[in-house]
Amino acid sequence: MLEFTFLGLILLVPVVYLVLSAGQLQGGSFAVVGAADHAAKVFVEADTPEQGQAQARQAALVALENFGFSPEQAQVEMSCDGTCLSPGSTVTVVVRLAVPLPLVPTMPGVNDSAVTVDSSATQSVERFG
């Protein structure tokens, strides 16, 4: 009985941690896709490019927080082809997220991220406003 318990513990703990890590990574992937998509949609609806950047960044960070990731782990980059918010132009938003390992405490000087995931979304500004 002791051998069964010991062997079960040795095999079960790594498998459970692998499942938790895969779930964390999948959650990070969903978070960046949603954040990039929302940010691009918010940007093209703004009145000015400055307002669009501020609102898009805020929308991306809220989307990431909804998935349980902190804004400090993310980078949001925005670019426009041509003049931002001119009719027919496109806006591209790239969101990068450092996905942390589950159950690893944050310590100064220690990189606790398993992987960095990113996603980009492009939206067109309406031609006829």
Short mmCIF file of N, CA and C in Angstrom, two decimals:
data_model
loop_
_atom_site.label_atom_id
_atom_site.label_comp_id
_atom_site.label_asym_id
_atom_site.label_seq_id
_atom_site.Cartn_x
_atom_site.Cartn_y
_atom_site.Cartn_z
N MET A 1 0.82 -1.20 0.00
CA MET A 1 0.00 0.00 0.00
C MET A 1 0.87 1.26 0.00
N LEU A 2 1.96 1.25 0.73
CA LEU A 2 2.84 2.40 0.79
C LEU A 2 3.47 2.68 -0.57
N GLU A 3 3.85 1.61 -1.28
CA GLU A 3 4.46 1.78 -2.60
C GLU A 3 3.47 2.41 -3.58
N PHE A 4 2.21 1.95 -3.51
CA PHE A 4 1.19 2.50 -4.40
C PHE A 4 0.98 3.98 -4.14
N THR A 5 0.90 4.37 -2.88
CA THR A 5 0.71 5.78 -2.53
C THR A 5 1.91 6.62 -2.96
N PHE A 6 3.10 6.13 -2.70
CA PHE A 6 4.31 6.85 -3.06
C PHE A 6 4.43 7.00 -4.58
N LEU A 7 4.19 5.91 -5.32
CA LEU A 7 4.27 5.95 -6.78
C LEU A 7 3.17 6.85 -7.35
N GLY A 8 1.98 6.76 -6.79
CA GLY A 8 0.89 7.62 -7.24
C GLY A 8 1.20 9.09 -7.04
N LEU A 9 1.79 9.41 -5.91
CA LEU A 9 2.15 10.79 -5.62
C LEU A 9 3.24 11.29 -6.57
N ILE A 10 4.23 10.45 -6.82
CA ILE A 10 5.32 10.85 -7.72
C ILE A 10 4.82 11.07 -9.15
N LEU A 11 3.86 10.28 -9.59
CA LEU A 11 3.35 10.42 -10.95
C LEU A 11 2.24 11.46 -11.05
N LEU A 12 1.42 11.58 -10.02
CA LEU A 12 0.27 12.45 -10.10
C LEU A 12 0.63 13.93 -10.00
N VAL A 13 1.54 14.29 -9.14
CA VAL A 13 1.89 15.70 -8.95
C VAL A 13 2.41 16.34 -10.24
N PRO A 14 3.35 15.73 -10.97
CA PRO A 14 3.79 16.35 -12.22
C PRO A 14 2.70 16.43 -13.28
N VAL A 15 1.83 15.44 -13.33
CA VAL A 15 0.74 15.47 -14.31
C VAL A 15 -0.23 16.60 -13.99
N VAL A 16 -0.57 16.77 -12.73
CA VAL A 16 -1.46 17.86 -12.33
C VAL A 16 -0.82 19.21 -12.63
N TYR A 17 0.47 19.36 -12.36
CA TYR A 17 1.15 20.62 -12.65
C TYR A 17 1.20 20.88 -14.15
N LEU A 18 1.39 19.84 -14.95
CA LEU A 18 1.38 19.98 -16.40
C LEU A 18 0.02 20.46 -16.89
N VAL A 19 -1.05 19.91 -16.34
CA VAL A 19 -2.40 20.34 -16.71
C VAL A 19 -2.62 21.79 -16.31
N LEU A 20 -2.19 22.17 -15.11
CA LEU A 20 -2.33 23.57 -14.67
C LEU A 20 -1.53 24.52 -15.57
N SER A 21 -0.33 24.12 -15.95
CA SER A 21 0.51 24.95 -16.83
C SER A 21 -0.13 25.10 -18.21
N ALA A 22 -0.66 24.01 -18.74
CA ALA A 22 -1.32 24.06 -20.05
C ALA A 22 -2.55 24.96 -19.99
N GLY A 23 -3.30 24.89 -18.90
CA GLY A 23 -4.46 25.75 -18.74
C GLY A 23 -4.08 27.22 -18.65
N GLN A 24 -3.00 27.51 -17.94
CA GLN A 24 -2.51 28.88 -17.82
C GLN A 24 -2.08 29.42 -19.18
N LEU A 25 -1.39 28.60 -19.95
CA LEU A 25 -0.94 28.99 -21.28
C LEU A 25 -2.13 29.22 -22.21
N GLN A 26 -3.11 28.34 -22.16
CA GLN A 26 -4.30 28.50 -23.00
C GLN A 26 -5.07 29.76 -22.60
N GLY A 27 -5.18 30.01 -21.29
CA GLY A 27 -5.83 31.23 -20.84
C GLY A 27 -5.11 32.48 -21.33
N GLY A 28 -3.78 32.45 -21.33
CA GLY A 28 -3.00 33.57 -21.86
C GLY A 28 -3.23 33.77 -23.34
N SER A 29 -3.35 32.67 -24.08
CA SER A 29 -3.61 32.77 -25.52
C SER A 29 -4.98 33.39 -25.78
N PHE A 30 -6.00 32.94 -25.05
CA PHE A 30 -7.33 33.53 -25.20
C PHE A 30 -7.31 35.00 -24.82
N ALA A 31 -6.58 35.34 -23.78
CA ALA A 31 -6.54 36.72 -23.29
C ALA A 31 -5.95 37.67 -24.33
N VAL A 32 -4.83 37.29 -24.97
CA VAL A 32 -4.22 38.20 -25.93
C VAL A 32 -5.06 38.33 -27.20
N VAL A 33 -5.72 37.26 -27.61
CA VAL A 33 -6.59 37.35 -28.79
C VAL A 33 -7.74 38.31 -28.51
N GLY A 34 -8.39 38.16 -27.37
CA GLY A 34 -9.49 39.05 -27.02
C GLY A 34 -9.04 40.48 -26.81
N ALA A 35 -7.90 40.66 -26.18
CA ALA A 35 -7.39 42.01 -25.91
C ALA A 35 -7.04 42.73 -27.21
N ALA A 36 -6.37 42.06 -28.12
CA ALA A 36 -6.01 42.69 -29.39
C ALA A 36 -7.25 43.04 -30.21
N ASP A 37 -8.21 42.13 -30.24
CA ASP A 37 -9.43 42.37 -31.01
C ASP A 37 -10.22 43.54 -30.44
N HIS A 38 -10.40 43.57 -29.13
CA HIS A 38 -11.15 44.67 -28.50
C HIS A 38 -10.43 46.00 -28.69
N ALA A 39 -9.12 45.99 -28.52
CA ALA A 39 -8.36 47.24 -28.64
C ALA A 39 -8.45 47.81 -30.05
N ALA A 40 -8.36 46.95 -31.06
CA ALA A 40 -8.45 47.43 -32.45
C ALA A 40 -9.83 48.00 -32.74
N LYS A 41 -10.86 47.35 -32.25
CA LYS A 41 -12.23 47.84 -32.47
C LYS A 41 -12.46 49.18 -31.77
N VAL A 42 -11.92 49.32 -30.56
CA VAL A 42 -12.07 50.58 -29.82
C VAL A 42 -11.31 51.70 -30.51
N PHE A 43 -10.11 51.40 -31.01
CA PHE A 43 -9.28 52.43 -31.64
C PHE A 43 -9.99 53.05 -32.84
N VAL A 44 -10.57 52.23 -33.72
CA VAL A 44 -11.17 52.78 -34.94
C VAL A 44 -12.45 53.56 -34.67
N GLU A 45 -13.03 53.44 -33.48
CA GLU A 45 -14.24 54.19 -33.15
C GLU A 45 -13.94 55.52 -32.45
N ALA A 46 -12.68 55.81 -32.19
CA ALA A 46 -12.30 57.03 -31.46
C ALA A 46 -12.39 58.25 -32.37
N ASP A 47 -12.42 59.43 -31.73
CA ASP A 47 -12.49 60.69 -32.47
C ASP A 47 -11.11 61.18 -32.91
N THR A 48 -10.09 60.96 -32.10
CA THR A 48 -8.73 61.38 -32.43
C THR A 48 -7.77 60.20 -32.22
N PRO A 49 -6.62 60.21 -32.90
CA PRO A 49 -5.66 59.12 -32.69
C PRO A 49 -5.16 59.01 -31.25
N GLU A 50 -4.97 60.15 -30.58
CA GLU A 50 -4.51 60.12 -29.19
C GLU A 50 -5.55 59.47 -28.29
N GLN A 51 -6.80 59.87 -28.49
CA GLN A 51 -7.89 59.28 -27.72
C GLN A 51 -8.01 57.79 -28.05
N GLY A 52 -7.84 57.44 -29.31
CA GLY A 52 -7.91 56.04 -29.73
C GLY A 52 -6.84 55.19 -29.07
N GLN A 53 -5.61 55.72 -29.01
CA GLN A 53 -4.53 54.96 -28.37
C GLN A 53 -4.80 54.76 -26.88
N ALA A 54 -5.24 55.80 -26.21
CA ALA A 54 -5.51 55.69 -24.77
C ALA A 54 -6.65 54.72 -24.50
N GLN A 55 -7.73 54.84 -25.27
CA GLN A 55 -8.88 53.96 -25.04
C GLN A 55 -8.57 52.52 -25.45
N ALA A 56 -7.81 52.33 -26.52
CA ALA A 56 -7.46 50.98 -26.96
C ALA A 56 -6.55 50.30 -25.94
N ARG A 57 -5.60 51.03 -25.41
CA ARG A 57 -4.71 50.47 -24.38
C ARG A 57 -5.52 50.07 -23.15
N GLN A 58 -6.45 50.92 -22.75
CA GLN A 58 -7.28 50.61 -21.58
C GLN A 58 -8.16 49.39 -21.86
N ALA A 59 -8.72 49.29 -23.06
CA ALA A 59 -9.56 48.14 -23.40
C ALA A 59 -8.76 46.85 -23.38
N ALA A 60 -7.53 46.89 -23.88
CA ALA A 60 -6.68 45.70 -23.89
C ALA A 60 -6.34 45.27 -22.47
N LEU A 61 -6.02 46.22 -21.61
CA LEU A 61 -5.65 45.88 -20.24
C LEU A 61 -6.84 45.34 -19.45
N VAL A 62 -8.03 45.88 -19.71
CA VAL A 62 -9.23 45.36 -19.05
C VAL A 62 -9.50 43.92 -19.51
N ALA A 63 -9.33 43.67 -20.80
CA ALA A 63 -9.54 42.31 -21.31
C ALA A 63 -8.55 41.33 -20.68
N LEU A 64 -7.31 41.74 -20.51
CA LEU A 64 -6.32 40.88 -19.88
C LEU A 64 -6.64 40.64 -18.41
N GLU A 65 -7.09 41.69 -17.73
CA GLU A 65 -7.46 41.54 -16.32
C GLU A 65 -8.66 40.61 -16.15
N ASN A 66 -9.57 40.61 -17.12
CA ASN A 66 -10.71 39.71 -17.06
C ASN A 66 -10.28 38.25 -17.08
N PHE A 67 -9.13 37.96 -17.67
CA PHE A 67 -8.60 36.61 -17.70
C PHE A 67 -7.65 36.34 -16.53
N GLY A 68 -7.48 37.31 -15.65
CA GLY A 68 -6.67 37.11 -14.46
C GLY A 68 -5.20 37.45 -14.62
N PHE A 69 -4.83 38.17 -15.66
CA PHE A 69 -3.43 38.55 -15.87
C PHE A 69 -3.25 40.02 -15.52
N SER A 70 -2.11 40.34 -14.94
CA SER A 70 -1.87 41.73 -14.53
C SER A 70 -1.36 42.54 -15.72
N PRO A 71 -1.66 43.84 -15.73
CA PRO A 71 -1.21 44.70 -16.83
C PRO A 71 0.31 44.80 -16.94
N GLU A 72 1.02 44.58 -15.83
CA GLU A 72 2.49 44.66 -15.87
C GLU A 72 3.11 43.56 -16.72
N GLN A 73 2.37 42.49 -16.96
CA GLN A 73 2.88 41.37 -17.75
C GLN A 73 2.67 41.58 -19.25
N ALA A 74 2.00 42.66 -19.64
CA ALA A 74 1.59 42.83 -21.03
C ALA A 74 2.25 44.04 -21.69
N GLN A 75 2.34 43.95 -23.01
CA GLN A 75 2.78 45.07 -23.85
C GLN A 75 1.73 45.24 -24.94
N VAL A 76 1.33 46.48 -25.18
CA VAL A 76 0.34 46.79 -26.21
C VAL A 76 0.98 47.75 -27.19
N GLU A 77 1.00 47.37 -28.47
CA GLU A 77 1.57 48.23 -29.52
C GLU A 77 0.51 48.47 -30.58
N MET A 78 0.44 49.72 -31.05
CA MET A 78 -0.54 50.08 -32.07
C MET A 78 0.16 50.75 -33.24
N SER A 79 -0.31 50.45 -34.44
CA SER A 79 0.24 51.08 -35.64
C SER A 79 -0.87 51.29 -36.65
N CYS A 80 -0.67 52.30 -37.47
CA CYS A 80 -1.65 52.63 -38.50
C CYS A 80 -0.95 52.66 -39.85
N ASP A 81 -1.69 52.31 -40.89
CA ASP A 81 -1.14 52.52 -42.22
C ASP A 81 -1.67 53.87 -42.71
N GLY A 82 -0.79 54.71 -43.10
CA GLY A 82 -1.20 56.05 -43.51
C GLY A 82 -1.56 56.89 -42.30
N THR A 83 -2.54 57.75 -42.47
CA THR A 83 -2.99 58.62 -41.39
C THR A 83 -3.99 57.87 -40.52
N CYS A 84 -3.73 57.84 -39.23
CA CYS A 84 -4.64 57.14 -38.32
C CYS A 84 -6.04 57.75 -38.38
N LEU A 85 -7.01 56.90 -38.42
CA LEU A 85 -8.43 57.24 -38.39
C LEU A 85 -8.94 57.97 -39.63
N SER A 86 -8.14 58.02 -40.70
CA SER A 86 -8.68 58.55 -41.95
C SER A 86 -9.53 57.46 -42.59
N PRO A 87 -10.59 57.83 -43.30
CA PRO A 87 -11.48 56.82 -43.88
C PRO A 87 -10.73 55.82 -44.76
N GLY A 88 -10.96 54.54 -44.51
CA GLY A 88 -10.33 53.48 -45.29
C GLY A 88 -9.00 53.00 -44.76
N SER A 89 -8.41 53.70 -43.80
CA SER A 89 -7.12 53.26 -43.25
C SER A 89 -7.34 52.09 -42.29
N THR A 90 -6.26 51.40 -41.98
CA THR A 90 -6.36 50.27 -41.05
C THR A 90 -5.50 50.52 -39.82
N VAL A 91 -5.95 49.95 -38.73
CA VAL A 91 -5.25 50.04 -37.45
C VAL A 91 -4.90 48.62 -37.02
N THR A 92 -3.65 48.39 -36.66
CA THR A 92 -3.21 47.08 -36.18
C THR A 92 -2.75 47.21 -34.74
N VAL A 93 -3.25 46.31 -33.91
CA VAL A 93 -2.87 46.27 -32.50
C VAL A 93 -2.21 44.93 -32.22
N VAL A 94 -1.04 44.97 -31.57
CA VAL A 94 -0.33 43.76 -31.17
C VAL A 94 -0.27 43.74 -29.64
N VAL A 95 -0.70 42.64 -29.06
CA VAL A 95 -0.65 42.47 -27.60
C VAL A 95 0.27 41.30 -27.29
N ARG A 96 1.25 41.53 -26.42
CA ARG A 96 2.17 40.48 -25.97
C ARG A 96 1.98 40.29 -24.47
N LEU A 97 2.01 39.03 -24.05
CA LEU A 97 1.78 38.72 -22.64
C LEU A 97 2.78 37.67 -22.18
N ALA A 98 3.48 37.95 -21.10
CA ALA A 98 4.37 36.97 -20.47
C ALA A 98 3.52 36.13 -19.52
N VAL A 99 3.28 34.88 -19.89
CA VAL A 99 2.42 34.00 -19.10
C VAL A 99 3.24 33.40 -17.96
N PRO A 100 2.84 33.67 -16.72
CA PRO A 100 3.60 33.15 -15.58
C PRO A 100 3.30 31.68 -15.32
N LEU A 101 4.25 31.00 -14.71
CA LEU A 101 4.04 29.62 -14.30
C LEU A 101 3.08 29.59 -13.11
N PRO A 102 2.16 28.64 -13.07
CA PRO A 102 1.25 28.57 -11.93
C PRO A 102 1.97 28.10 -10.66
N LEU A 103 1.51 28.60 -9.53
CA LEU A 103 1.99 28.21 -8.20
C LEU A 103 3.45 28.56 -7.95
N VAL A 104 4.00 29.48 -8.73
CA VAL A 104 5.37 29.94 -8.50
C VAL A 104 5.28 31.35 -7.93
N PRO A 105 5.76 31.57 -6.71
CA PRO A 105 5.68 32.90 -6.12
C PRO A 105 6.59 33.89 -6.86
N THR A 106 6.17 35.14 -6.87
CA THR A 106 6.95 36.19 -7.51
C THR A 106 8.10 36.59 -6.59
N MET A 107 9.31 36.50 -7.13
CA MET A 107 10.50 36.89 -6.37
C MET A 107 11.30 37.89 -7.20
N PRO A 108 11.90 38.88 -6.56
CA PRO A 108 12.70 39.85 -7.30
C PRO A 108 13.86 39.18 -8.02
N GLY A 109 14.03 39.53 -9.28
CA GLY A 109 15.14 39.00 -10.05
C GLY A 109 14.92 37.63 -10.64
N VAL A 110 13.74 37.04 -10.42
CA VAL A 110 13.46 35.70 -10.95
C VAL A 110 12.40 35.82 -12.03
N ASN A 111 12.68 35.28 -13.20
CA ASN A 111 11.72 35.29 -14.30
C ASN A 111 10.78 34.11 -14.12
N ASP A 112 9.52 34.40 -13.81
CA ASP A 112 8.56 33.34 -13.57
C ASP A 112 7.66 33.06 -14.77
N SER A 113 7.98 33.64 -15.93
CA SER A 113 7.14 33.42 -17.10
C SER A 113 7.56 32.16 -17.84
N ALA A 114 6.56 31.38 -18.21
CA ALA A 114 6.81 30.14 -18.95
C ALA A 114 7.07 30.45 -20.41
N VAL A 115 6.27 31.35 -20.95
CA VAL A 115 6.36 31.66 -22.37
C VAL A 115 5.69 33.02 -22.59
N THR A 116 6.03 33.65 -23.69
CA THR A 116 5.37 34.89 -24.09
C THR A 116 4.48 34.60 -25.29
N VAL A 117 3.21 34.95 -25.17
CA VAL A 117 2.26 34.76 -26.26
C VAL A 117 1.89 36.13 -26.81
N ASP A 118 1.57 36.18 -28.09
CA ASP A 118 1.15 37.44 -28.68
C ASP A 118 0.06 37.20 -29.70
N SER A 119 -0.64 38.28 -30.00
CA SER A 119 -1.70 38.24 -31.00
C SER A 119 -1.82 39.62 -31.61
N SER A 120 -2.23 39.66 -32.86
CA SER A 120 -2.46 40.95 -33.51
C SER A 120 -3.86 40.95 -34.12
N ALA A 121 -4.44 42.12 -34.17
CA ALA A 121 -5.76 42.30 -34.78
C ALA A 121 -5.72 43.57 -35.61
N THR A 122 -6.37 43.52 -36.75
CA THR A 122 -6.42 44.67 -37.65
C THR A 122 -7.88 45.02 -37.92
N GLN A 123 -8.19 46.30 -37.82
CA GLN A 123 -9.53 46.80 -38.11
C GLN A 123 -9.42 47.95 -39.10
N SER A 124 -10.40 48.04 -39.96
CA SER A 124 -10.46 49.14 -40.93
C SER A 124 -11.35 50.25 -40.40
N VAL A 125 -10.94 51.48 -40.67
CA VAL A 125 -11.76 52.63 -40.33
C VAL A 125 -12.83 52.75 -41.40
N GLU A 126 -14.06 53.02 -40.99
CA GLU A 126 -15.16 53.11 -41.95
C GLU A 126 -14.89 54.19 -42.99
N ARG A 127 -15.21 53.87 -44.24
CA ARG A 127 -14.97 54.83 -45.32
C ARG A 127 -15.97 55.98 -45.31
N PHE A 128 -17.18 55.68 -44.88
CA PHE A 128 -18.23 56.69 -44.99
C PHE A 128 -18.69 57.19 -43.63
N GLY A 129 -17.85 56.96 -42.58
CA GLY A 129 -18.06 57.49 -41.24
C GLY A 129 -19.38 57.16 -40.68
#
